[in-house]
CSV table of N, CA and C in Angstrom, one decimal:
chain,number,residue,atom,x,y,z
A,343,MET,N,-64.2,162.1,77.9
A,343,MET,CA,-62.8,162.3,77.4
A,343,MET,C,-61.8,161.6,78.4
A,344,LYS,N,-62.0,161.8,79.7
A,344,LYS,CA,-61.1,161.2,80.7
A,344,LYS,C,-61.2,159.6,80.5
A,345,ARG,N,-62.4,159.1,80.3
A,345,ARG,CA,-62.5,157.7,80.2
A,345,ARG,C,-61.8,157.2,79.0
A,346,THR,N,-61.9,157.9,77.9
A,346,THR,CA,-61.2,157.5,76.6
A,346,THR,C,-59.7,157.5,76.8
A,347,LEU,N,-59.2,158.6,77.5
A,347,LEU,CA,-57.8,158.7,77.7
A,347,LEU,C,-57.2,157.6,78.6
A,348,LEU,N,-58.0,157.2,79.7
A,348,LEU,CA,-57.6,156.1,80.6
A,348,LEU,C,-57.5,154.8,79.8
A,349,ILE,N,-58.5,154.5,79.0
A,349,ILE,CA,-58.5,153.3,78.2
A,349,ILE,C,-57.4,153.3,77.2
A,350,SER,N,-57.2,154.4,76.5
A,350,SER,CA,-56.1,154.4,75.6
A,350,SER,C,-54.7,154.3,76.3
A,351,SER,N,-54.6,154.9,77.4
A,351,SER,CA,-53.3,154.8,78.2
A,351,SER,C,-53.1,153.4,78.7
A,352,GLY,N,-54.2,152.7,79.1
A,352,GLY,CA,-54.1,151.3,79.5
A,352,GLY,C,-53.7,150.4,78.4
A,353,LEU,N,-54.2,150.6,77.2
A,353,LEU,CA,-53.9,149.8,76.0
A,353,LEU,C,-52.4,150.0,75.6
A,354,VAL,N,-51.9,151.3,75.7
A,354,VAL,CA,-50.5,151.5,75.4
A,354,VAL,C,-49.6,150.8,76.4
A,355,THR,N,-50.0,150.9,77.7
A,355,THR,CA,-49.2,150.2,78.7
A,355,THR,C,-49.2,148.7,78.5
A,356,ALA,N,-50.3,148.1,78.2
A,356,ALA,CA,-50.4,146.7,78.0
A,356,ALA,C,-49.6,146.3,76.8
A,357,THR,N,-49.6,147.1,75.7
A,357,THR,CA,-48.9,146.8,74.5
A,357,THR,C,-47.4,146.9,74.8
A,358,ILE,N,-46.9,147.9,75.5
A,358,ILE,CA,-45.5,148.0,75.8
A,358,ILE,C,-45.1,146.8,76.7
A,359,PHE,N,-45.9,146.5,77.7
A,359,PHE,CA,-45.5,145.4,78.5
A,359,PHE,C,-45.4,144.1,77.7
A,360,ALA,N,-46.4,143.8,76.9
A,360,ALA,CA,-46.4,142.6,76.1
A,360,ALA,C,-45.2,142.6,75.1
A,361,ALA,N,-44.8,143.7,74.5
A,361,ALA,CA,-43.7,143.8,73.6
A,361,ALA,C,-42.4,143.5,74.4
A,362,SER,N,-42.3,144.1,75.6
A,362,SER,CA,-41.0,143.9,76.4
A,362,SER,C,-40.9,142.5,76.9
A,363,ALA,N,-42.0,141.9,77.2
A,363,ALA,CA,-42.0,140.5,77.6
A,363,ALA,C,-41.6,139.6,76.5
A,364,ALA,N,-42.0,139.9,75.3
A,364,ALA,CA,-41.7,139.1,74.1
A,364,ALA,C,-40.2,139.2,73.8
A,365,VAL,N,-39.6,140.3,74.1
A,365,VAL,CA,-38.2,140.6,73.8
A,365,VAL,C,-37.3,140.0,74.9
A,366,ALA,N,-37.8,139.8,76.1
A,366,ALA,CA,-37.0,139.2,77.2
A,366,ALA,C,-36.3,137.9,76.8
A,367,GLN,N,-35.1,137.8,77.3
A,367,GLN,CA,-34.3,136.6,77.0
A,367,GLN,C,-34.9,135.4,77.7
A,368,ALA,N,-35.0,134.3,76.9
A,368,ALA,CA,-35.4,133.0,77.5
A,368,ALA,C,-34.2,132.5,78.4
A,369,PRO,N,-34.5,131.9,79.5
A,369,PRO,CA,-33.4,131.4,80.3
A,369,PRO,C,-32.5,130.4,79.5
A,370,GLU,N,-31.3,130.4,79.8
A,370,GLU,CA,-30.3,129.4,79.2
A,370,GLU,C,-30.2,128.2,80.0
A,371,PRO,N,-30.1,127.0,79.4
A,371,PRO,CA,-29.8,125.8,80.2
A,371,PRO,C,-28.6,125.9,81.1
A,372,TYR,N,-28.6,125.3,82.2
A,372,TYR,CA,-27.5,125.3,83.2
A,372,TYR,C,-26.3,124.8,82.5
A,373,PRO,N,-25.1,125.4,82.7
A,373,PRO,CA,-23.9,124.9,82.0
A,373,PRO,C,-23.5,123.5,82.5
A,374,GLU,N,-23.9,123.1,83.7
A,374,GLU,CA,-23.6,121.7,84.2
A,374,GLU,C,-24.3,120.6,83.3
A,375,LEU,N,-25.3,121.0,82.6
A,375,LEU,CA,-26.0,120.0,81.8
A,375,LEU,C,-25.1,119.5,80.7
A,376,ALA,N,-24.1,120.2,80.3
A,376,ALA,CA,-23.2,119.8,79.2
A,376,ALA,C,-22.5,118.5,79.6
A,377,LYS,N,-22.4,118.2,80.9
A,377,LYS,CA,-21.8,116.9,81.3
A,377,LYS,C,-22.6,115.7,80.9
A,378,LEU,N,-23.9,115.9,80.6
A,378,LEU,CA,-24.8,114.8,80.1
A,378,LEU,C,-24.6,114.5,78.6
A,379,GLU,N,-23.9,115.4,77.9
A,379,GLU,CA,-23.8,115.2,76.5
A,379,GLU,C,-23.1,113.9,76.1
A,380,ALA,N,-22.3,113.4,76.9
A,380,ALA,CA,-21.6,112.1,76.6
A,380,ALA,C,-22.6,111.0,76.2
A,381,ALA,N,-23.8,111.1,76.7
A,381,ALA,CA,-24.8,110.0,76.4
A,381,ALA,C,-25.6,110.3,75.2
A,382,LEU,N,-25.5,111.4,74.6
A,382,LEU,CA,-26.4,111.7,73.4
A,382,LEU,C,-26.2,110.7,72.3
A,383,GLY,N,-27.3,110.4,71.6
A,383,GLY,CA,-27.2,109.5,70.5
A,383,GLY,C,-27.9,108.1,70.8
A,384,SER,N,-27.6,107.1,70.0
A,384,SER,CA,-28.2,105.8,70.2
A,384,SER,C,-27.1,104.8,70.6
A,385,TRP,N,-27.5,103.9,71.5
A,385,TRP,CA,-26.6,102.9,72.0
A,385,TRP,C,-27.2,101.5,72.0
A,386,THR,N,-26.4,100.5,71.6
A,386,THR,CA,-26.9,99.1,71.8
A,386,THR,C,-26.3,98.7,73.1
A,387,VAL,N,-27.1,97.8,73.7
A,387,VAL,CA,-26.7,97.3,75.0
A,387,VAL,C,-26.7,95.8,75.0
A,388,GLU,N,-25.7,95.2,75.7
A,388,GLU,CA,-25.7,93.8,76.0
A,388,GLU,C,-25.4,93.7,77.5
A,389,ALA,N,-26.3,93.1,78.2
A,389,ALA,CA,-26.1,93.1,79.7
A,389,ALA,C,-26.4,91.7,80.2
A,390,GLU,N,-25.8,91.5,81.4
A,390,GLU,CA,-26.1,90.3,82.2
A,390,GLU,C,-26.7,90.7,83.5
A,391,VAL,N,-27.9,90.4,83.8
A,391,VAL,CA,-28.6,90.8,85.0
A,391,VAL,C,-28.7,89.6,85.9
A,392,LYS,N,-28.6,89.9,87.2
A,392,LYS,CA,-28.7,88.8,88.2
A,392,LYS,C,-30.2,88.8,88.7
A,393,PRO,N,-30.6,87.7,89.3
A,393,PRO,CA,-31.9,87.6,89.9
A,393,PRO,C,-32.0,88.7,91.0
A,394,SER,N,-33.1,89.5,91.0
A,394,SER,CA,-33.2,90.5,92.0
A,394,SER,C,-34.7,90.9,92.1
A,395,VAL,N,-34.9,92.0,92.8
A,395,VAL,CA,-36.2,92.6,92.9
A,395,VAL,C,-36.8,92.9,91.5
A,396,PHE,N,-35.9,93.1,90.5
A,396,PHE,CA,-36.3,93.5,89.2
A,396,PHE,C,-36.8,92.2,88.4
A,397,GLY,N,-36.5,91.0,88.8
A,397,GLY,CA,-36.9,89.8,88.1
A,397,GLY,C,-35.8,88.8,88.0
A,398,PRO,N,-36.0,87.8,87.1
A,398,PRO,CA,-35.1,86.7,87.0
A,398,PRO,C,-33.8,87.2,86.3
A,399,GLY,N,-32.7,86.5,86.5
A,399,GLY,CA,-31.4,86.8,85.9
A,399,GLY,C,-31.4,86.3,84.5
A,400,GLY,N,-30.4,86.8,83.7
A,400,GLY,CA,-30.2,86.4,82.4
A,400,GLY,C,-29.6,87.5,81.5
A,401,ARG,N,-29.7,87.3,80.2
A,401,ARG,CA,-29.1,88.2,79.2
A,401,ARG,C,-30.2,89.2,78.8
A,402,VAL,N,-29.7,90.5,78.7
A,402,VAL,CA,-30.6,91.6,78.2
A,402,VAL,C,-29.9,92.2,77.0
A,403,THR,N,-30.7,92.4,75.9
A,403,THR,CA,-30.2,93.2,74.8
A,403,THR,C,-31.2,94.3,74.4
A,404,GLY,N,-30.7,95.3,73.8
A,404,GLY,CA,-31.6,96.4,73.5
A,404,GLY,C,-31.0,97.6,72.9
A,405,ILE,N,-31.7,98.7,72.9
A,405,ILE,CA,-31.2,100.0,72.4
A,405,ILE,C,-31.7,101.1,73.3
A,406,GLU,N,-30.9,102.1,73.4
A,406,GLU,CA,-31.2,103.3,74.2
A,406,GLU,C,-31.0,104.5,73.3
A,407,ARG,N,-31.9,105.4,73.3
A,407,ARG,CA,-31.8,106.7,72.5
A,407,ARG,C,-31.9,107.9,73.4
A,408,TYR,N,-30.8,108.7,73.4
A,408,TYR,CA,-30.8,109.9,74.2
A,408,TYR,C,-30.9,111.2,73.3
A,409,GLU,N,-31.8,112.1,73.7
A,409,GLU,CA,-31.9,113.4,73.0
A,409,GLU,C,-32.4,114.5,73.9
A,410,TRP,N,-32.0,115.7,73.6
A,410,TRP,CA,-32.4,116.8,74.4
A,410,TRP,C,-33.9,117.1,74.2
A,411,MET,N,-34.6,117.4,75.2
A,411,MET,CA,-36.0,117.8,75.1
A,411,MET,C,-36.0,119.3,74.7
A,412,PRO,N,-37.1,119.8,74.1
A,412,PRO,CA,-37.2,121.2,73.7
A,412,PRO,C,-36.8,122.1,74.9
A,413,GLY,N,-36.0,123.1,74.6
A,413,GLY,CA,-35.5,124.0,75.6
A,413,GLY,C,-34.1,123.7,76.1
A,414,GLY,N,-33.7,122.4,76.1
A,414,GLY,CA,-32.4,122.0,76.4
A,414,GLY,C,-32.1,121.9,77.9
A,415,PHE,N,-33.2,121.9,78.7
A,415,PHE,CA,-33.0,121.7,80.2
A,415,PHE,C,-33.0,120.2,80.6
A,416,PHE,N,-33.6,119.4,79.8
A,416,PHE,CA,-33.7,117.9,80.1
A,416,PHE,C,-33.3,117.0,79.0
A,417,LEU,N,-32.7,115.9,79.4
A,417,LEU,CA,-32.2,114.9,78.4
A,417,LEU,C,-33.2,113.7,78.6
A,418,ARG,N,-33.8,113.3,77.5
A,418,ARG,CA,-34.7,112.1,77.6
A,418,ARG,C,-34.0,110.9,77.0
A,419,MET,N,-34.2,109.8,77.7
A,419,MET,CA,-33.7,108.5,77.2
A,419,MET,C,-34.8,107.6,77.0
A,420,GLU,N,-35.0,106.9,75.9
A,420,GLU,CA,-35.9,105.9,75.7
A,420,GLU,C,-35.2,104.5,75.5
A,421,ARG,N,-35.6,103.5,76.3
A,421,ARG,CA,-34.9,102.2,76.3
A,421,ARG,C,-36.0,101.2,75.8
A,422,GLU,N,-35.6,100.4,74.9
A,422,GLU,CA,-36.4,99.3,74.4
A,422,GLU,C,-35.5,98.1,74.4
A,423,SER,N,-35.8,97.1,75.3
A,423,SER,CA,-35.0,95.9,75.5
A,423,SER,C,-35.8,94.7,75.6
A,424,GLU,N,-35.0,93.6,75.5
A,424,GLU,CA,-35.6,92.2,75.7
A,424,GLU,C,-34.7,91.5,76.7
A,425,GLY,N,-35.4,90.9,77.7
A,425,GLY,CA,-34.6,90.2,78.7
A,425,GLY,C,-35.3,89.0,79.2
A,426,PRO,N,-34.9,88.4,80.3
A,426,PRO,CA,-35.5,87.1,80.8
A,426,PRO,C,-37.0,87.2,81.0
A,427,SER,N,-37.5,88.4,81.3
A,427,SER,CA,-39.0,88.5,81.5
A,427,SER,C,-39.7,88.9,80.3
A,428,GLY,N,-39.0,89.1,79.2
A,428,GLY,CA,-39.7,89.5,77.9
A,428,GLY,C,-39.2,91.0,77.6
A,429,ALA,N,-40.0,91.6,76.7
A,429,ALA,CA,-39.7,92.9,76.2
A,429,ALA,C,-40.1,94.0,77.3
A,430,PHE,N,-39.3,95.0,77.4
A,430,PHE,CA,-39.7,96.1,78.3
A,430,PHE,C,-39.3,97.5,77.7
A,431,HIS,N,-39.9,98.5,78.2
A,431,HIS,CA,-39.7,99.9,77.7
A,431,HIS,C,-39.6,100.8,78.9
A,432,HIS,N,-38.5,101.6,78.9
A,432,HIS,CA,-38.3,102.6,80.0
A,432,HIS,C,-38.1,104.0,79.4
A,433,THR,N,-38.5,105.0,80.1
A,433,THR,CA,-38.2,106.4,79.8
A,433,THR,C,-37.4,107.0,81.0
A,434,PHE,N,-36.3,107.7,80.7
A,434,PHE,CA,-35.5,108.4,81.8
A,434,PHE,C,-35.5,109.8,81.4
A,435,ILE,N,-35.7,110.7,82.4
A,435,ILE,CA,-35.5,112.2,82.2
A,435,ILE,C,-34.4,112.6,83.1
A,436,PHE,N,-33.3,113.1,82.5
A,436,PHE,CA,-32.1,113.6,83.2
A,436,PHE,C,-32.2,115.1,83.3
A,437,GLY,N,-31.7,115.7,84.3
A,437,GLY,CA,-31.7,117.1,84.5
A,437,GLY,C,-30.6,117.6,85.5
A,438,TYR,N,-30.7,118.8,85.9
A,438,TYR,CA,-29.8,119.3,86.9
A,438,TYR,C,-30.5,120.1,87.9
A,439,ASP,N,-30.2,119.9,89.2
A,439,ASP,CA,-30.8,120.6,90.3
A,439,ASP,C,-29.9,121.7,90.8
A,440,PRO,N,-30.1,123.0,90.5
A,440,PRO,CA,-29.2,124.0,90.8
A,440,PRO,C,-29.1,124.3,92.3
A,441,VAL,N,-30.1,123.9,93.1
A,441,VAL,CA,-30.1,124.1,94.5
A,441,VAL,C,-29.3,123.1,95.2
A,442,ALA,N,-29.5,121.8,94.9
A,442,ALA,CA,-28.7,120.7,95.5
A,442,ALA,C,-27.4,120.6,94.8
A,443,ARG,N,-27.2,121.2,93.6
A,443,ARG,CA,-26.0,121.1,92.8
A,443,ARG,C,-25.6,119.7,92.4
A,444,ASN,N,-26.6,119.0,91.9
A,444,ASN,CA,-26.3,117.6,91.4
A,444,ASN,C,-27.2,117.3,90.2
A,445,HIS,N,-26.8,116.4,89.4
A,445,HIS,CA,-27.6,115.9,88.3
A,445,HIS,C,-28.7,114.9,88.8
A,446,THR,N,-29.8,114.9,88.1
A,446,THR,CA,-30.9,114.1,88.6
A,446,THR,C,-31.4,113.2,87.5
A,447,ALA,N,-32.2,112.2,87.8
A,447,ALA,CA,-32.9,111.4,86.8
A,447,ALA,C,-34.2,110.9,87.4
A,448,GLN,N,-35.2,110.8,86.6
A,448,GLN,CA,-36.5,110.2,86.9
A,448,GLN,C,-36.6,109.1,85.9
A,449,TRP,N,-37.1,107.9,86.3
A,449,TRP,CA,-37.3,106.8,85.3
A,449,TRP,C,-38.7,106.2,85.5
A,450,TYR,N,-39.2,105.7,84.4
A,450,TYR,CA,-40.5,105.2,84.3
A,450,TYR,C,-40.5,103.9,83.5
A,451,ASP,N,-41.0,102.8,84.1
A,451,ASP,CA,-41.1,101.5,83.4
A,451,ASP,C,-42.5,101.4,82.8
A,452,HIS,N,-42.6,101.5,81.5
A,452,HIS,CA,-43.8,101.5,80.8
A,452,HIS,C,-44.4,100.1,80.8
A,453,THR,N,-43.6,99.1,81.1
A,453,THR,CA,-44.1,97.7,81.0
A,453,THR,C,-44.7,97.2,82.3
A,454,SER,N,-44.2,97.7,83.4
A,454,SER,CA,-44.7,97.2,84.7
A,454,SER,C,-45.3,98.3,85.6
A,455,GLY,N,-45.0,99.5,85.3
A,455,GLY,CA,-45.6,100.6,86.1
A,455,GLY,C,-44.6,101.1,87.2
A,456,GLY,N,-43.5,100.5,87.3
A,456,GLY,CA,-42.5,100.9,88.3
A,456,GLY,C,-41.9,102.3,88.0
A,457,SER,N,-41.3,103.0,88.9
A,457,SER,CA,-40.6,104.2,88.7
A,457,SER,C,-39.6,104.5,89.8
A,458,GLY,N,-38.8,105.5,89.6
A,458,GLY,CA,-37.8,105.9,90.6
A,458,GLY,C,-37.2,107.2,90.3
A,459,SER,N,-36.3,107.6,91.3
A,459,SER,CA,-35.6,108.9,91.2
A,459,SER,C,-34.1,108.6,91.5
A,460,ALA,N,-33.3,109.4,90.9
A,460,ALA,CA,-31.8,109.2,91.2
A,460,ALA,C,-31.1,110.6,91.3
A,461,THR,N,-30.0,110.6,91.9
A,461,THR,CA,-29.0,111.6,91.8
A,461,THR,C,-27.8,111.1,91.2
A,462,ILE,N,-27.1,111.9,90.5
A,462,ILE,CA,-25.9,111.4,89.7
A,462,ILE,C,-24.8,112.4,90.0
A,463,GLU,N,-23.6,111.8,90.4
A,463,GLU,CA,-22.4,112.6,90.6
A,463,GLU,C,-21.6,112.3,89.3
A,464,ILE,N,-21.2,113.3,88.6
A,464,ILE,CA,-20.4,113.2,87.4
A,464,ILE,C,-19.0,113.8,87.6
A,465,ALA,N,-18.0,112.9,87.4
A,465,ALA,CA,-16.6,113.4,87.5
A,465,ALA,C,-15.9,112.8,86.3
A,466,GLY,N,-15.4,113.6,85.4
A,466,GLY,CA,-14.7,113.1,84.2
A,466,GLY,C,-15.6,112.2,83.4
A,467,HIS,N,-15.1,110.9,83.2
A,467,HIS,CA,-15.8,110.0,82.4
A,467,HIS,C,-16.7,109.0,83.2
A,468,THR,N,-16.9,109.3,84.5
A,468,THR,CA,-17.6,108.4,85.4
A,468,THR,C,-18.8,109.1,86.0
A,469,TRP,N,-19.9,108.4,85.9
A,469,TRP,CA,-21.2,108.8,86.5
A,469,TRP,C,-21.5,107.8,87.6
A,470,ASN,N,-21.7,108.3,88.9
A,470,ASN,CA,-22.1,107.5,90.0
A,470,ASN,C,-23.6,107.8,90.3
A,471,TRP,N,-24.4,106.8,90.1
A,471,TRP,CA,-25.9,106.9,90.2
A,471,TRP,C,-26.3,106.3,91.5
A,472,SER,N,-27.2,107.0,92.2
A,472,SER,CA,-27.8,106.5,93.5
A,472,SER,C,-29.3,106.7,93.4
A,473,ALA,N,-30.0,105.6,93.4
A,473,ALA,CA,-31.5,105.7,93.1
A,473,ALA,C,-32.3,105.0,94.2
A,474,TYR,N,-33.6,105.4,94.2
A,474,TYR,CA,-34.6,104.7,95.0
A,474,TYR,C,-35.9,104.7,94.1
A,475,GLY,N,-36.7,103.7,94.4
A,475,GLY,CA,-37.9,103.6,93.6
A,475,GLY,C,-38.7,102.4,94.0
A,476,TYR,N,-39.6,102.0,93.2
A,476,TYR,CA,-40.4,100.8,93.4
A,476,TYR,C,-40.7,100.1,92.1
A,477,THR,N,-40.8,98.7,92.2
A,477,THR,CA,-41.1,98.0,91.0
A,477,THR,C,-42.6,98.1,90.7
A,478,GLY,N,-43.0,97.5,89.5
A,478,GLY,CA,-44.4,97.5,89.2
A,478,GLY,C,-45.2,96.7,90.2
A,479,GLU,N,-44.6,95.8,90.9
A,479,GLU,CA,-45.3,95.0,91.9
A,479,GLU,C,-45.4,95.8,93.2
A,480,GLY,N,-44.8,96.9,93.3
A,480,GLY,CA,-44.8,97.7,94.5
A,480,GLY,C,-43.7,97.4,95.5
A,481,SER,N,-42.7,96.7,95.0
A,481,SER,CA,-41.5,96.4,95.9
A,481,SER,C,-40.5,97.6,95.9
A,482,PRO,N,-40.2,98.1,97.1
A,482,PRO,CA,-39.3,99.2,97.1
A,482,PRO,C,-37.8,98.7,96.9
A,483,PHE,N,-37.0,99.6,96.4
A,483,PHE,CA,-35.6,99.2,96.2
A,483,PHE,C,-34.7,100.5,96.2
A,484,GLN,N,-33.4,100.2,96.4
A,484,GLN,CA,-32.4,101.3,96.3
A,484,GLN,C,-31.4,100.7,95.3
A,485,GLU,N,-30.8,101.5,94.5
A,485,GLU,CA,-29.9,101.1,93.4
A,485,GLU,C,-28.7,102.0,93.4
A,486,ARG,N,-27.5,101.5,93.2
A,486,ARG,CA,-26.4,102.3,92.9
A,486,ARG,C,-25.6,101.7,91.7
A,487,CYS,N,-25.2,102.6,90.8
A,487,CYS,CA,-24.6,102.1,89.6
A,487,CYS,C,-23.4,103.0,89.3
A,488,THR,N,-22.4,102.5,88.6
A,488,THR,CA,-21.3,103.3,88.1
A,488,THR,C,-21.3,103.1,86.6
A,489,TYR,N,-21.4,104.3,85.9
A,489,TYR,CA,-21.3,104.3,84.5
A,489,TYR,C,-19.8,104.8,84.2
A,490,THR,N,-19.1,104.1,83.3
A,490,THR,CA,-17.8,104.5,82.9
A,490,THR,C,-17.7,104.6,81.4
A,491,PHE,N,-17.6,105.9,80.9
A,491,PHE,CA,-17.5,106.2,79.5
A,491,PHE,C,-16.1,106.1,79.0
A,492,ALA,N,-15.9,105.4,77.9
A,492,ALA,CA,-14.6,105.3,77.2
A,492,ALA,C,-14.1,106.7,76.8
A,493,ALA,N,-12.9,106.9,76.8
A,493,ALA,CA,-12.3,108.2,76.4
A,493,ALA,C,-12.7,108.6,75.0
A,494,ASP,N,-12.9,107.6,74.1
A,494,ASP,CA,-13.2,108.0,72.7
A,494,ASP,C,-14.7,108.3,72.5
A,495,GLY,N,-15.5,108.1,73.6
A,495,GLY,CA,-16.9,108.4,73.6
A,495,GLY,C,-17.8,107.4,72.8
A,496,ASN,N,-17.2,106.2,72.4
A,496,ASN,CA,-18.0,105.3,71.6
A,496,ASN,C,-18.5,104.1,72.4
A,497,SER,N,-18.3,104.0,73.7
A,497,SER,CA,-18.8,102.9,74.5
A,497,SER,C,-18.8,103.4,76.0
A,498,TYR,N,-19.6,102.6,76.7
A,498,TYR,CA,-19.5,102.8,78.2
A,498,TYR,C,-20.0,101.5,78.9
A,499,THR,N,-19.5,101.3,80.1
A,499,THR,CA,-20.0,100.2,80.9
A,499,THR,C,-20.8,100.6,82.1
A,500,VAL,N,-21.6,99.7,82.6
A,500,VAL,CA,-22.4,100.0,83.7
A,500,VAL,C,-22.4,98.8,84.7
A,501,ALA,N,-22.1,99.1,85.9
A,501,ALA,CA,-22.2,98.0,87.0
A,501,ALA,C,-23.1,98.5,88.1
A,502,CYS,N,-24.1,97.7,88.4
A,502,CYS,CA,-25.1,98.1,89.4
A,502,CYS,C,-25.3,97.1,90.5
A,503,GLU,N,-25.7,97.7,91.7
A,503,GLU,CA,-26.0,96.9,92.8
A,503,GLU,C,-27.4,97.3,93.3
A,504,VAL,N,-28.2,96.4,93.9
A,504,VAL,CA,-29.5,96.7,94.4
A,504,VAL,C,-29.7,96.3,95.8
A,505,SER,N,-30.5,97.0,96.5
A,505,SER,CA,-30.9,96.6,97.9
A,505,SER,C,-32.4,96.9,98.1
A,506,THR,N,-33.0,96.0,98.9
A,506,THR,CA,-34.4,96.2,99.3
A,506,THR,C,-34.5,96.9,100.7
A,507,ASP,N,-33.4,96.9,101.4
A,507,ASP,CA,-33.4,97.5,102.8
A,507,ASP,C,-32.4,98.6,103.0
A,508,GLY,N,-31.5,98.9,102.0
A,508,GLY,CA,-30.5,99.9,102.2
A,508,GLY,C,-29.3,99.4,103.0
A,509,GLU,N,-29.3,98.2,103.4
A,509,GLU,CA,-28.2,97.6,104.2
A,509,GLU,C,-27.5,96.5,103.4
A,510,ALA,N,-28.2,95.5,102.9
A,510,ALA,CA,-27.7,94.4,102.2
A,510,ALA,C,-27.7,94.7,100.7
A,511,TRP,N,-26.6,94.7,100.1
A,511,TRP,CA,-26.5,95.0,98.6
A,511,TRP,C,-26.0,93.8,97.9
A,512,SER,N,-26.5,93.7,96.7
A,512,SER,CA,-26.0,92.6,95.8
A,512,SER,C,-25.9,93.1,94.4
A,513,GLN,N,-25.0,92.5,93.6
A,513,GLN,CA,-24.8,92.9,92.2
A,513,GLN,C,-26.1,92.6,91.5
A,514,SER,N,-26.6,93.5,90.7
A,514,SER,CA,-27.8,93.3,89.9
A,514,SER,C,-27.6,93.3,88.4
A,515,ALA,N,-26.5,94.0,87.9
A,515,ALA,CA,-26.3,94.0,86.5
A,515,ALA,C,-24.9,94.5,86.1
A,516,GLU,N,-24.4,94.0,85.0
A,516,GLU,CA,-23.2,94.5,84.3
A,516,GLU,C,-23.6,94.6,82.9
A,517,ALA,N,-23.3,95.8,82.3
A,517,ALA,CA,-23.7,96.0,80.9
A,517,ALA,C,-22.6,96.7,80.1
A,518,MET,N,-22.6,96.5,78.8
A,518,MET,CA,-21.7,97.1,77.9
A,518,MET,C,-22.6,97.8,76.8
A,519,TYR,N,-22.3,99.1,76.6
A,519,TYR,CA,-23.0,99.9,75.7
A,519,TYR,C,-22.1,100.3,74.5
A,520,THR,N,-22.6,100.2,73.3
A,520,THR,CA,-21.8,100.6,72.2
A,520,THR,C,-22.6,101.6,71.3
A,521,ARG,N,-21.9,102.7,71.0
A,521,ARG,CA,-22.6,103.8,70.2
A,521,ARG,C,-23.0,103.2,68.9
A,522,SER,N,-24.3,103.4,68.5
A,522,SER,CA,-24.8,102.9,67.2
A,522,SER,C,-25.1,104.0,66.3
A,523,GLU,N,-25.0,105.2,66.7
A,523,GLU,CA,-25.2,106.4,65.8
A,523,GLU,C,-24.2,107.4,66.0
């Protein structure tokens, strides 16, 4: 009888715990993530890139699509473009670091195998991007970019500089993005 009572009592406790866990509130995305909403949607890009650690200079055209990932904690961007070196595909994952109190990004180059990490300071319509990473050939780089969103939300510009040593910087790209959706 004691054994039956212990098993029954254990089942009741497990059932109550499971039910209370199911009712528990899922965490809400950080309010600071709302600052990333300016990028939501699809954008066409026209850019002029300079010769750099990323490859030869020339014109780049393409499309970028931004959407929230399930749960709302991360914003994913898929980039499909054509440039001086041919077609390329990148994925960016944007988020927020509540400990460091800054926005973050990870990017992955599906074409060459390069990747990188960035922190982003967002103030009004301006995003200041500071990144480090490596190209698919294994060349390290640092990058800093300024994204400036138009007040109407239908376009933005990007100006970037790159460095291979953190001391000598050179212009690497200027781009114009136009909302396509």
